[in-house]
PDB file of C-alpha atoms in Angstrom:
ATOM      1  CA  UNK A   1    -213.390-271.762-212.573  1.00 48.00           C
ATOM      2  CA  UNK A   2    -212.997-273.189-209.051  1.00 60.00           C
ATOM      3  CA  UNK A   3    -215.556-273.192-206.297  1.00 84.00           C
ATOM      4  CA  UNK A   4    -217.637-270.030-206.169  1.00 91.00           C
ATOM      5  CA  UNK A   5    -218.957-268.141-203.168  1.00 93.00           C
ATOM      6  CA  UNK A   6    -222.041-266.079-202.470  1.00 94.00           C
ATOM      7  CA  UNK A   7    -219.793-263.004-202.407  1.00 93.00           C
ATOM      8  CA  UNK A   8    -218.515-263.736-205.933  1.00 95.00           C
ATOM      9  CA  UNK A   9    -222.064-264.187-207.205  1.00 96.00           C
ATOM     10  CA  UNK A  10    -223.086-260.842-205.701  1.00 95.00           C
ATOM     11  CA  UNK A  11    -219.945-259.157-207.057  1.00 94.00           C
ATOM     12  CA  UNK A  12    -220.819-260.395-210.542  1.00 96.00           C
ATOM     13  CA  UNK A  13    -224.446-259.297-210.140  1.00 96.00           C
ATOM     14  CA  UNK A  14    -223.379-255.823-209.009  1.00 95.00           C
ATOM     15  CA  UNK A  15    -220.953-255.510-211.922  1.00 95.00           C
ATOM     16  CA  UNK A  16    -223.720-256.505-214.353  1.00 95.00           C
ATOM     17  CA  UNK A  17    -226.187-254.101-212.751  1.00 95.00           C
ATOM     18  CA  UNK A  18    -223.638-251.273-212.954  1.00 94.00           C
ATOM     19  CA  UNK A  19    -222.974-252.040-216.604  1.00 95.00           C
ATOM     20  CA  UNK A  20    -226.406-252.977-217.953  1.00 94.00           C
ATOM     21  CA  UNK A  21    -228.981-252.037-215.305  1.00 93.00           C
ATOM     22  CA  UNK A  22    -231.082-254.029-212.867  1.00 93.00           C
ATOM     23  CA  UNK A  23    -233.709-254.783-215.515  1.00 92.00           C
ATOM     24  CA  UNK A  24    -231.265-256.952-217.475  1.00 93.00           C
ATOM     25  CA  UNK A  25    -230.053-258.886-214.456  1.00 94.00           C
ATOM     26  CA  UNK A  26    -230.784-262.616-214.660  1.00 94.00           C
ATOM     27  CA  UNK A  27    -229.344-265.786-213.220  1.00 95.00           C
ATOM     28  CA  UNK A  28    -228.285-266.821-216.727  1.00 96.00           C
ATOM     29  CA  UNK A  29    -226.359-263.585-217.273  1.00 96.00           C
ATOM     30  CA  UNK A  30    -224.742-263.767-213.827  1.00 96.00           C
ATOM     31  CA  UNK A  31    -223.678-267.335-214.610  1.00 94.00           C
ATOM     32  CA  UNK A  32    -222.227-266.244-217.944  1.00 94.00           C
ATOM     33  CA  UNK A  33    -220.334-263.451-216.189  1.00 93.00           C
ATOM     34  CA  UNK A  34    -218.800-266.058-213.875  1.00 94.00           C
ATOM     35  CA  UNK A  35    -218.259-268.661-216.590  1.00 93.00           C
ATOM     36  CA  UNK A  36    -220.726-271.184-215.137  1.00 94.00           C
ATOM     37  CA  UNK A  37    -224.207-272.463-215.895  1.00 93.00           C
ATOM     38  CA  UNK A  38    -227.036-270.567-214.202  1.00 92.00           C
ATOM     39  CA  UNK A  39    -227.996-273.708-212.254  1.00 93.00           C
ATOM     40  CA  UNK A  40    -224.626-273.597-210.489  1.00 93.00           C
ATOM     41  CA  UNK A  41    -225.577-270.290-208.879  1.00 94.00           C
ATOM     42  CA  UNK A  42    -228.418-271.890-206.943  1.00 94.00           C
ATOM     43  CA  UNK A  43    -225.850-273.507-204.653  1.00 92.00           C
ATOM     44  CA  UNK A  44    -224.953-269.990-203.445  1.00 94.00           C
ATOM     45  CA  UNK A  45    -228.186-267.984-203.807  1.00 95.00           C
ATOM     46  CA  UNK A  46    -231.622-269.626-203.835  1.00 94.00           C
ATOM     47  CA  UNK A  47    -233.176-267.357-206.468  1.00 94.00           C
ATOM     48  CA  UNK A  48    -233.065-263.944-208.140  1.00 94.00           C
ATOM     49  CA  UNK A  49    -234.853-262.321-205.189  1.00 94.00           C
ATOM     50  CA  UNK A  50    -231.976-263.433-202.987  1.00 95.00           C
ATOM     51  CA  UNK A  51    -229.565-261.796-205.446  1.00 95.00           C
ATOM     52  CA  UNK A  52    -231.536-258.538-205.279  1.00 95.00           C
ATOM     53  CA  UNK A  53    -231.580-258.698-201.475  1.00 94.00           C
ATOM     54  CA  UNK A  54    -227.841-259.332-201.637  1.00 94.00           C
ATOM     55  CA  UNK A  55    -227.287-256.225-203.750  1.00 95.00           C
ATOM     56  CA  UNK A  56    -229.117-254.126-201.158  1.00 93.00           C
ATOM     57  CA  UNK A  57    -226.977-255.800-198.513  1.00 92.00           C
ATOM     58  CA  UNK A  58    -223.806-254.954-200.450  1.00 92.00           C
ATOM     59  CA  UNK A  59    -224.670-251.256-200.490  1.00 92.00           C
ATOM     60  CA  UNK A  60    -225.891-251.072-196.879  1.00 88.00           C
ATOM     61  CA  UNK A  61    -223.137-253.189-195.338  1.00 86.00           C
ATOM     62  CA  UNK A  62    -220.396-251.395-197.287  1.00 88.00           C
ATOM     63  CA  UNK A  63    -221.231-248.155-195.485  1.00 87.00           C
ATOM     64  CA  UNK A  64    -222.067-249.560-192.075  1.00 76.00           C
ATOM     65  CA  UNK A  65    -221.932-246.680-189.587  1.00 78.00           C
ATOM     66  CA  UNK A  66    -218.986-246.563-187.218  1.00 78.00           C
ATOM     67  CA  UNK A  67    -220.651-245.201-184.067  1.00 81.00           C
ATOM     68  CA  UNK A  68    -217.729-243.452-182.379  1.00 81.00           C
ATOM     69  CA  UNK A  69    -217.710-239.950-180.988  1.00 84.00           C
ATOM     70  CA  UNK A  70    -220.583-237.486-181.136  1.00 88.00           C
ATOM     71  CA  UNK A  71    -223.712-238.887-182.754  1.00 89.00           C
ATOM     72  CA  UNK A  72    -224.074-235.984-185.198  1.00 90.00           C
ATOM     73  CA  UNK A  73    -220.531-236.592-186.466  1.00 90.00           C
ATOM     74  CA  UNK A  74    -220.809-240.336-187.104  1.00 91.00           C
ATOM     75  CA  UNK A  75    -224.311-240.028-188.528  1.00 93.00           C
ATOM     76  CA  UNK A  76    -223.132-237.288-190.921  1.00 93.00           C
ATOM     77  CA  UNK A  77    -220.154-239.439-191.951  1.00 92.00           C
ATOM     78  CA  UNK A  78    -222.499-242.378-192.517  1.00 92.00           C
ATOM     79  CA  UNK A  79    -224.865-240.231-194.634  1.00 94.00           C
ATOM     80  CA  UNK A  80    -221.991-238.956-196.781  1.00 94.00           C
ATOM     81  CA  UNK A  81    -220.577-242.466-197.257  1.00 94.00           C
ATOM     82  CA  UNK A  82    -224.016-243.887-198.088  1.00 95.00           C
ATOM     83  CA  UNK A  83    -224.616-241.206-200.726  1.00 95.00           C
ATOM     84  CA  UNK A  84    -221.154-241.760-202.229  1.00 95.00           C
ATOM     85  CA  UNK A  85    -221.758-245.522-202.451  1.00 95.00           C
ATOM     86  CA  UNK A  86    -225.163-245.005-204.080  1.00 95.00           C
ATOM     87  CA  UNK A  87    -223.645-242.611-206.627  1.00 95.00           C
ATOM     88  CA  UNK A  88    -221.012-245.287-207.438  1.00 94.00           C
ATOM     89  CA  UNK A  89    -223.840-247.711-208.271  1.00 95.00           C
ATOM     90  CA  UNK A  90    -226.646-245.591-209.792  1.00 94.00           C
ATOM     91  CA  UNK A  91    -228.456-248.548-211.358  1.00 93.00           C
ATOM     92  CA  UNK A  92    -228.945-250.045-207.904  1.00 94.00           C
ATOM     93  CA  UNK A  93    -230.372-246.882-206.285  1.00 94.00           C
ATOM     94  CA  UNK A  94    -234.003-247.614-207.258  1.00 92.00           C
ATOM     95  CA  UNK A  95    -233.586-251.128-205.860  1.00 93.00           C
ATOM     96  CA  UNK A  96    -232.254-249.783-202.548  1.00 94.00           C
ATOM     97  CA  UNK A  97    -235.141-247.292-202.516  1.00 93.00           C
ATOM     98  CA  UNK A  98    -237.829-249.939-202.904  1.00 93.00           C
ATOM     99  CA  UNK A  99    -236.476-253.136-201.356  1.00 92.00           C
ATOM    100  CA  UNK A 100    -236.310-253.445-197.566  1.00 89.00           C
ATOM    101  CA  UNK A 101    -233.136-254.495-195.809  1.00 90.00           C
ATOM    102  CA  UNK A 102    -233.632-258.250-195.338  1.00 87.00           C
ATOM    103  CA  UNK A 103    -230.357-260.167-195.118  1.00 89.00           C
ATOM    104  CA  UNK A 104    -228.547-260.934-191.859  1.00 91.00           C
ATOM    105  CA  UNK A 105    -225.466-258.885-192.832  1.00 87.00           C
ATOM    106  CA  UNK A 106    -227.502-255.822-193.771  1.00 88.00           C
ATOM    107  CA  UNK A 107    -229.665-256.108-190.657  1.00 91.00           C
ATOM    108  CA  UNK A 108    -226.519-256.422-188.517  1.00 90.00           C
ATOM    109  CA  UNK A 109    -225.275-253.110-189.927  1.00 87.00           C
ATOM    110  CA  UNK A 110    -228.568-251.450-189.010  1.00 89.00           C
ATOM    111  CA  UNK A 111    -228.488-253.083-185.562  1.00 92.00           C
ATOM    112  CA  UNK A 112    -225.026-251.630-184.792  1.00 89.00           C
ATOM    113  CA  UNK A 113    -226.201-248.123-185.592  1.00 89.00           C
ATOM    114  CA  UNK A 114    -229.495-248.525-183.728  1.00 93.00           C
ATOM    115  CA  UNK A 115    -227.701-249.931-180.676  1.00 93.00           C
ATOM    116  CA  UNK A 116    -225.363-246.927-180.623  1.00 90.00           C
ATOM    117  CA  UNK A 117    -228.369-244.588-180.636  1.00 92.00           C
ATOM    118  CA  UNK A 118    -229.999-246.624-177.857  1.00 94.00           C
ATOM    119  CA  UNK A 119    -226.772-246.339-175.852  1.00 92.00           C
ATOM    120  CA  UNK A 120    -227.036-242.586-176.473  1.00 90.00           C
ATOM    121  CA  UNK A 121    -230.459-242.483-174.806  1.00 92.00           C
ATOM    122  CA  UNK A 122    -232.963-243.170-177.586  1.00 94.00           C
ATOM    123  CA  UNK A 123    -235.643-245.847-177.293  1.00 96.00           C
ATOM    124  CA  UNK A 124    -235.166-248.683-179.813  1.00 97.00           C
ATOM    125  CA  UNK A 125    -238.182-247.623-181.888  1.00 97.00           C
ATOM    126  CA  UNK A 126    -237.016-243.999-182.009  1.00 95.00           C
ATOM    127  CA  UNK A 127    -233.467-245.084-182.899  1.00 94.00           C
ATOM    128  CA  UNK A 128    -234.772-247.080-185.865  1.00 94.00           C
ATOM    129  CA  UNK A 129    -237.043-244.210-186.904  1.00 95.00           C
ATOM    130  CA  UNK A 130    -234.117-241.783-186.894  1.00 94.00           C
ATOM    131  CA  UNK A 131    -231.943-244.119-188.938  1.00 93.00           C
ATOM    132  CA  UNK A 132    -234.807-244.568-191.370  1.00 93.00           C
ATOM    133  CA  UNK A 133    -235.243-240.792-191.677  1.00 94.00           C
ATOM    134  CA  UNK A 134    -231.564-240.379-192.525  1.00 94.00           C
ATOM    135  CA  UNK A 135    -231.358-243.269-194.976  1.00 94.00           C
ATOM    136  CA  UNK A 136    -234.566-242.387-196.794  1.00 94.00           C
ATOM    137  CA  UNK A 137    -233.378-238.794-197.133  1.00 95.00           C
ATOM    138  CA  UNK A 138    -230.043-239.978-198.560  1.00 96.00           C
ATOM    139  CA  UNK A 139    -231.766-242.324-201.008  1.00 95.00           C
ATOM    140  CA  UNK A 140    -234.279-239.680-202.100  1.00 94.00           C
ATOM    141  CA  UNK A 141    -231.616-237.027-202.556  1.00 94.00           C
ATOM    142  CA  UNK A 142    -229.465-239.421-204.559  1.00 94.00           C
ATOM    143  CA  UNK A 143    -232.405-240.437-206.765  1.00 92.00           C
ATOM    144  CA  UNK A 144    -232.993-236.753-207.504  1.00 89.00           C
ATOM    145  CA  UNK A 145    -229.333-236.343-208.468  1.00 88.00           C
ATOM    146  CA  UNK A 146    -229.319-239.143-210.999  1.00 85.00           C
ATOM    147  CA  UNK A 147    -229.631-237.973-214.582  1.00 72.00           C
ATOM    148  CA  UNK A 148    -231.313-240.594-216.753  1.00 58.00           C
ATOM    149  CA  UNK A 149    -229.832-240.808-220.235  1.00 51.00           C
ATOM    150  CA  UNK A 150    -233.225-240.108-221.803  1.00 47.00           C
ATOM    151  CA  UNK A 151    -234.061-237.089-219.625  1.00 52.00           C
ATOM    152  CA  UNK A 152    -235.001-233.855-221.409  1.00 52.00           C
ATOM    153  CA  UNK A 153    -232.513-230.983-221.462  1.00 54.00           C
ATOM    154  CA  UNK A 154    -232.254-229.091-218.194  1.00 62.00           C
ATOM    155  CA  UNK A 155    -233.692-225.646-217.698  1.00 60.00           C
ATOM    156  CA  UNK A 156    -231.320-222.824-218.499  1.00 59.00           C
ATOM    157  CA  UNK A 157    -231.397-219.233-217.195  1.00 57.00           C
ATOM    158  CA  UNK A 158    -232.799-218.106-220.550  1.00 64.00           C
ATOM    159  CA  UNK A 159    -235.777-220.450-220.178  1.00 76.00           C
ATOM    160  CA  UNK A 160    -236.814-218.769-216.936  1.00 78.00           C
ATOM    161  CA  UNK A 161    -236.212-215.108-217.763  1.00 77.00           C
ATOM    162  CA  UNK A 162    -239.571-214.233-216.177  1.00 84.00           C
ATOM    163  CA  UNK A 163    -238.565-216.008-212.963  1.00 86.00           C
ATOM    164  CA  UNK A 164    -235.672-213.922-211.610  1.00 86.00           C
ATOM    165  CA  UNK A 165    -234.918-215.957-208.463  1.00 88.00           C
ATOM    166  CA  UNK A 166    -234.760-219.234-210.346  1.00 85.00           C
ATOM    167  CA  UNK A 167    -232.803-217.649-213.200  1.00 83.00           C
ATOM    168  CA  UNK A 168    -230.273-216.226-210.743  1.00 85.00           C
ATOM    169  CA  UNK A 169    -229.964-219.559-208.938  1.00 86.00           C
ATOM    170  CA  UNK A 170    -229.386-221.371-212.242  1.00 85.00           C
ATOM    171  CA  UNK A 171    -226.753-218.826-213.198  1.00 85.00           C
ATOM    172  CA  UNK A 172    -225.061-219.443-209.834  1.00 89.00           C
ATOM    173  CA  UNK A 173    -224.953-223.212-210.369  1.00 86.00           C
ATOM    174  CA  UNK A 174    -228.322-224.652-209.317  1.00 85.00           C
ATOM    175  CA  UNK A 175    -228.421-228.280-210.422  1.00 83.00           C
ATOM    176  CA  UNK A 176    -224.663-228.702-210.798  1.00 85.00           C
ATOM    177  CA  UNK A 177    -222.699-231.343-208.928  1.00 86.00           C
ATOM    178  CA  UNK A 178    -221.349-228.678-206.575  1.00 90.00           C
ATOM    179  CA  UNK A 179    -224.926-227.600-205.861  1.00 89.00           C
ATOM    180  CA  UNK A 180    -225.985-231.202-205.174  1.00 89.00           C
ATOM    181  CA  UNK A 181    -223.061-231.559-202.745  1.00 91.00           C
ATOM    182  CA  UNK A 182    -223.863-228.306-200.961  1.00 92.00           C
ATOM    183  CA  UNK A 183    -227.603-229.012-200.714  1.00 92.00           C
ATOM    184  CA  UNK A 184    -226.901-232.472-199.356  1.00 92.00           C
ATOM    185  CA  UNK A 185    -224.560-231.110-196.682  1.00 92.00           C
ATOM    186  CA  UNK A 186    -227.053-228.383-195.726  1.00 92.00           C
ATOM    187  CA  UNK A 187    -229.938-230.820-195.445  1.00 92.00           C
ATOM    188  CA  UNK A 188    -227.999-233.409-193.437  1.00 93.00           C
ATOM    189  CA  UNK A 189    -226.802-230.692-191.060  1.00 92.00           C
ATOM    190  CA  UNK A 190    -230.388-229.492-190.587  1.00 92.00           C
ATOM    191  CA  UNK A 191    -231.710-233.035-190.150  1.00 91.00           C
ATOM    192  CA  UNK A 192    -229.077-233.907-187.554  1.00 89.00           C
ATOM    193  CA  UNK A 193    -229.612-230.610-185.753  1.00 89.00           C
ATOM    194  CA  UNK A 194    -233.286-231.539-185.495  1.00 87.00           C
ATOM    195  CA  UNK A 195    -232.360-234.933-184.065  1.00 79.00           C
ATOM    196  CA  UNK A 196    -230.047-233.270-181.551  1.00 71.00           C
TER     197      UNK A 196
END
């Protein structure tokens, strides 16, 4: 293989995480994925922490907000894109939930969105707080959507016969993908209405 790049190392790490989970990610395995010795990777990323920061960067920067038009529109589009990207990489969601944005590329994406909110009249601190409220909601909602392979069977309407509201909601699709989509849209609309 020819000369590598940081981007190729992160691509390989993301592919491994998607396939095997974050817990099995190691420099040795990333090297094997790329057909090089693990030591070669240190020319592109200083350590495994830098790889993990890079994975967070990949998710955040891939859905960088495009602040054009009304704030509620571009923020809603950003929230939808962020959720979709997280659902494409479920193994990385817990990492995104627990690891702060730290790389220059990821911070630049946050800066663009914060600057647009500042231009719209928000103080810098409030702009960052609002972005944080949106992103943490998206991450939390997505975490709740994920269905671990070892999770117990879901509740069925028959299990809650004594709970008529819950039974009716389950019968109408509570917990389905369509329900997740609808609840997400409702919550983002309410959150953005509150910001407005």
